[in-house]
Every structure is written in structure tokens, then in C-alpha cells.
Amino acid sequence: MISKNAEQLEGNVIRLVPMGEEHRPELIKVLNDPLIWEYTWRRVSTEEQVGQLIDAALVSKAKGTDIPFVMIEQASGRIAGTTRIMHLDRTHRNAEIGCTWISPDYWRIAVNTESKSLLLQYCFEGLGLIRVNFSIVSTNLRSQRAVERIGAVREGVLRKQRLTSDGLVMDNALYSIIDDEWPAVKANLQYLLNVKYK
């Protein structure tokens, strides 16, 4: 369910709360885990680097180009990770969902699927978008399978799109969901959340 002012997106397992400065201490602890970054183009290994990512998210939020969220487990109130609506283009009614970084404690349960469901519902039904992208490092097959499982369409590969801090050049796989596909994707997400994770 989306609140009227979109301050918070409520699920059964998690709620998505707009990221704020108050989340910094716990986020730094959660995201300072090398397993999170193993298959990304980022090379994050210190609390300072995590802090820089939080800084960038809050700057983009202030500019209105991104809407970063903190994933909070409903049962415990603990932060499970973060995710974001990025590159929001209200003129052309599209955006990207990305910067989804989840503690390994919450892998392979409903957290990621439910966060995608909440964000996509907000994008298509709250913001009135007609297209949502996912851009995933080509070597990150786990994340590619995850977006394919929810119904995203692979559109191709953006060659040499990312450069890591240690100089490695990486391709990105591009996926999308468009508004015409949203009803079927929504039904699939509901099925996954009701059957697979219960």
C-alpha cells in the first residue's frame, strides 16, 4: 500500500522509508559487508566509502532526481538494506530502480521481491511512469535472474558502461518493464510473494 504522500511504502515483510541522515549509522554498519559488493562495479571496503554512497544518495534526493529508500524489516525494525528510484524523468515518465544493496542476512527471502513490488507499484500507479529500467553489471547473473523472474524484459547490453575504481571495464545488461506489462508483472509479484515466500 502506498501512503498518500509517498513518505513510506508498506509491505508485509518490509517497509520502505525515504532515506534520511538519521539512518546513516545503522546503514554504514549494514552496508560495510564485502559480500554485498562482490558482483557490483563498486569497490566498497570501508565505512568511509559507504558514507560517501549515503552522501551521494542524499544529494540526489535533494535535487529531486532520485528517491532513495531504506528497507526496514517490519518484525524487528532493523535496516535490511537500501534501494532507490533513480534518474527520475517526469517529462518522459521513466526512471530506473537500482542501488539495491541488501545485507546477506536478508538474501533469498521476500525482502528484495517485496521491495521491487512496492517500488514498481509506486512508479506505475503513484508516479504515473510508463517505463522502469534496471541496469545490472553483466557478470551479476544472480541479479539478472532476479529481475527476469519478476518479468523484466532484457533489452541488450550497454558495452563498457562502468569503470571500477581499480580500472576494470564492465558491461551492463539493460532490462525494462513498461506500463503495458505492469498488470502481468504485478500479478506475478503477488504470486511470488504469496506462494514462494509463505
Short mmCIF file of C-alpha atoms in Angstrom, two decimals:
data_model
loop_
_atom_site.label_atom_id
_atom_site.label_comp_id
_atom_site.label_asym_id
_atom_site.label_seq_id
_atom_site.Cartn_x
_atom_site.Cartn_y
_atom_site.Cartn_z
CA MET A 1 0.00 0.00 0.00
CA ILE A 2 1.28 3.46 -0.94
CA SER A 3 0.66 6.26 1.53
CA LYS A 4 -0.93 9.39 0.08
CA ASN A 5 2.23 11.45 0.44
CA ALA A 6 4.52 8.54 -0.53
CA GLU A 7 6.53 9.09 2.60
CA GLN A 8 6.58 5.37 3.22
CA LEU A 9 5.75 2.25 1.21
CA GLU A 10 4.32 -0.52 3.38
CA GLY A 11 4.75 -4.22 2.72
CA ASN A 12 4.21 -7.32 4.85
CA VAL A 13 7.88 -8.12 5.43
CA ILE A 14 9.44 -4.68 4.98
CA ARG A 15 8.56 -1.05 4.70
CA LEU A 16 10.45 1.40 2.53
CA VAL A 17 11.19 4.68 4.26
CA PRO A 18 12.78 7.65 2.48
CA MET A 19 16.47 7.71 3.40
CA GLY A 20 17.50 10.42 5.84
CA GLU A 21 20.54 11.42 7.82
CA GLU A 22 19.13 9.59 10.83
CA HIS A 23 19.68 6.26 9.04
CA ARG A 24 23.40 6.82 8.46
CA PRO A 25 24.90 4.99 11.50
CA GLU A 26 22.93 1.77 11.01
CA LEU A 27 23.25 1.89 7.21
CA ILE A 28 27.03 2.14 7.48
CA LYS A 29 27.09 -0.99 9.65
CA VAL A 30 24.73 -2.91 7.35
CA LEU A 31 26.41 -1.96 4.07
CA ASN A 32 30.01 -2.39 5.22
CA ASP A 33 29.99 -6.05 4.17
CA PRO A 34 32.17 -7.25 1.25
CA LEU A 35 29.58 -9.83 0.16
CA ILE A 36 27.19 -7.02 -0.85
CA TRP A 37 29.69 -5.57 -3.30
CA GLU A 38 31.15 -8.77 -4.73
CA TYR A 39 29.18 -8.69 -8.01
CA THR A 40 28.80 -4.93 -8.43
CA TRP A 41 31.04 -2.47 -10.26
CA ARG A 42 31.67 -0.63 -7.00
CA ARG A 43 34.66 -1.47 -4.83
CA VAL A 44 33.47 -0.70 -1.31
CA SER A 45 35.58 -1.86 1.62
CA THR A 46 35.47 0.89 4.26
CA GLU A 47 32.90 2.72 6.34
CA GLU A 48 34.09 5.96 4.73
CA GLN A 49 33.20 4.65 1.28
CA VAL A 50 29.75 3.60 2.49
CA GLY A 51 29.33 7.08 3.96
CA GLN A 52 30.18 8.59 0.57
CA LEU A 53 27.45 6.49 -1.07
CA ILE A 54 24.95 7.75 1.51
CA ASP A 55 26.10 11.33 0.88
CA ALA A 56 25.55 10.88 -2.88
CA ALA A 57 22.07 9.42 -2.31
CA LEU A 58 21.03 12.32 -0.09
CA VAL A 59 22.38 14.89 -2.57
CA SER A 60 20.41 13.26 -5.41
CA LYS A 61 17.34 13.20 -3.18
CA ALA A 62 17.70 16.93 -2.50
CA LYS A 63 17.99 17.59 -6.25
CA GLY A 64 14.82 15.59 -6.92
CA THR A 65 16.46 13.20 -9.38
CA ASP A 66 16.45 10.17 -7.07
CA ILE A 67 14.21 8.82 -4.32
CA PRO A 68 16.42 6.67 -2.06
CA PHE A 69 14.71 4.37 0.43
CA VAL A 70 15.85 2.41 3.45
CA MET A 71 14.42 -1.12 3.75
CA ILE A 72 13.22 -1.73 7.30
CA GLU A 73 12.19 -5.19 8.45
CA GLN A 74 8.67 -4.96 9.84
CA ALA A 75 9.17 -7.58 12.55
CA SER A 76 12.37 -6.21 14.09
CA GLY A 77 12.62 -2.60 12.95
CA ARG A 78 16.16 -3.35 11.70
CA ILE A 79 17.52 -1.92 8.47
CA ALA A 80 17.87 -4.68 5.87
CA GLY A 81 19.38 -2.52 3.14
CA THR A 82 18.64 0.28 0.73
CA THR A 83 17.12 0.73 -2.73
CA ARG A 84 16.34 3.66 -4.96
CA ILE A 85 14.24 5.15 -7.73
CA MET A 86 16.94 6.81 -9.85
CA HIS A 87 17.19 9.17 -12.81
CA LEU A 88 13.54 10.14 -12.38
CA ASP A 89 12.42 11.83 -15.60
CA ARG A 90 8.93 13.22 -15.11
CA THR A 91 8.84 14.71 -18.62
CA HIS A 92 9.33 11.38 -20.36
CA ARG A 93 7.77 9.44 -17.47
CA ASN A 94 10.55 6.96 -16.84
CA ALA A 95 13.04 6.04 -14.15
CA GLU A 96 15.43 3.33 -13.06
CA ILE A 97 15.29 1.13 -9.99
CA GLY A 98 18.75 0.46 -8.66
CA CYS A 99 21.32 0.85 -5.90
CA THR A 100 19.65 -2.10 -4.21
CA TRP A 101 22.10 -3.21 -1.56
CA ILE A 102 20.81 -5.75 0.96
CA SER A 103 22.51 -7.33 3.95
CA PRO A 104 23.29 -11.02 3.30
CA ASP A 105 21.13 -11.74 6.38
CA TYR A 106 18.13 -10.92 4.16
CA TRP A 107 19.12 -12.68 0.94
CA ARG A 108 16.86 -15.33 -0.59
CA ILE A 109 13.81 -14.29 1.38
CA ALA A 110 10.98 -11.93 0.46
CA VAL A 111 12.87 -8.66 1.09
CA ASN A 112 14.13 -7.99 -2.44
CA THR A 113 10.98 -9.23 -4.18
CA GLU A 114 8.72 -7.19 -1.92
CA SER A 115 10.87 -4.06 -2.32
CA LYS A 116 10.66 -4.39 -6.12
CA SER A 117 6.90 -4.86 -5.87
CA LEU A 118 6.48 -1.75 -3.72
CA LEU A 119 8.75 0.39 -5.90
CA LEU A 120 7.18 -0.71 -9.17
CA GLN A 121 3.69 -0.10 -7.82
CA TYR A 122 4.75 3.37 -6.75
CA CYS A 123 6.41 4.07 -10.12
CA PHE A 124 3.47 2.96 -12.26
CA GLU A 125 0.49 3.72 -10.03
CA GLY A 126 1.81 6.58 -7.90
CA LEU A 127 4.12 8.48 -10.24
CA GLY A 128 2.36 7.52 -13.48
CA LEU A 129 5.53 6.34 -15.18
CA ILE A 130 5.42 4.42 -18.45
CA ARG A 131 8.86 2.76 -18.23
CA VAL A 132 11.15 1.50 -15.47
CA ASN A 133 14.73 0.38 -16.20
CA PHE A 134 17.13 -1.95 -14.44
CA SER A 135 20.84 -1.73 -15.30
CA ILE A 136 22.88 -4.67 -14.00
CA VAL A 137 26.57 -5.49 -14.31
CA SER A 138 26.82 -8.23 -16.93
CA THR A 139 28.69 -10.57 -14.59
CA ASN A 140 25.99 -10.31 -11.90
CA LEU A 141 23.89 -13.23 -13.08
CA ARG A 142 22.05 -13.56 -9.75
CA SER A 143 20.57 -10.06 -10.06
CA GLN A 144 19.77 -10.58 -13.74
CA ARG A 145 17.85 -13.78 -12.94
CA ALA A 146 16.03 -11.94 -10.16
CA VAL A 147 14.66 -9.19 -12.44
CA GLU A 148 13.86 -11.74 -15.17
CA ARG A 149 11.91 -13.77 -12.60
CA ILE A 150 9.66 -10.81 -11.84
CA GLY A 151 9.01 -10.18 -15.54
CA ALA A 152 11.53 -7.57 -16.71
CA VAL A 153 12.50 -7.77 -20.38
CA ARG A 154 16.16 -7.88 -21.33
CA GLU A 155 16.80 -5.20 -23.96
CA GLY A 156 20.51 -5.63 -24.54
CA VAL A 157 23.98 -4.88 -23.23
CA LEU A 158 25.50 -1.44 -22.67
CA ARG A 159 29.08 -2.18 -23.56
CA LYS A 160 31.91 -0.76 -21.43
CA GLN A 161 29.46 1.31 -19.40
CA ARG A 162 31.12 1.05 -15.98
CA LEU A 163 34.68 1.55 -14.83
CA THR A 164 35.61 0.28 -11.37
CA SER A 165 37.91 2.18 -9.03
CA ASP A 166 40.64 -0.36 -9.77
CA GLY A 167 40.34 0.14 -13.55
CA LEU A 168 38.24 -2.86 -14.61
CA VAL A 169 35.88 -2.08 -17.51
CA MET A 170 32.43 -3.69 -17.23
CA ASP A 171 29.37 -4.10 -19.44
CA ASN A 172 25.84 -3.59 -18.11
CA ALA A 173 22.77 -5.61 -19.04
CA LEU A 174 19.71 -3.40 -19.57
CA TYR A 175 16.20 -4.55 -18.60
CA SER A 176 12.88 -2.76 -18.51
CA ILE A 177 9.23 -3.05 -17.57
CA ILE A 178 6.73 -0.81 -19.36
CA ASP A 179 3.28 0.24 -18.23
CA ASP A 180 1.53 -2.20 -20.62
CA GLU A 181 3.36 -5.05 -18.89
CA TRP A 182 2.77 -3.85 -15.35
CA PRO A 183 -0.55 -5.71 -14.70
CA ALA A 184 1.05 -9.08 -15.54
CA VAL A 185 4.23 -8.23 -13.63
CA LYS A 186 2.15 -7.15 -10.63
CA ALA A 187 0.20 -10.42 -10.67
CA ASN A 188 3.44 -12.38 -10.90
CA LEU A 189 4.94 -10.47 -7.97
CA GLN A 190 1.83 -11.15 -5.89
CA TYR A 191 2.08 -14.83 -6.77
CA LEU A 192 5.76 -14.97 -5.79
CA LEU A 193 5.13 -13.20 -2.50
CA ASN A 194 2.07 -15.30 -1.64
CA VAL A 195 3.38 -18.70 -2.75
CA LYS A 196 7.16 -18.78 -2.71
CA TYR A 197 7.73 -16.81 0.48
CA LYS A 198 4.90 -18.18 2.61
#
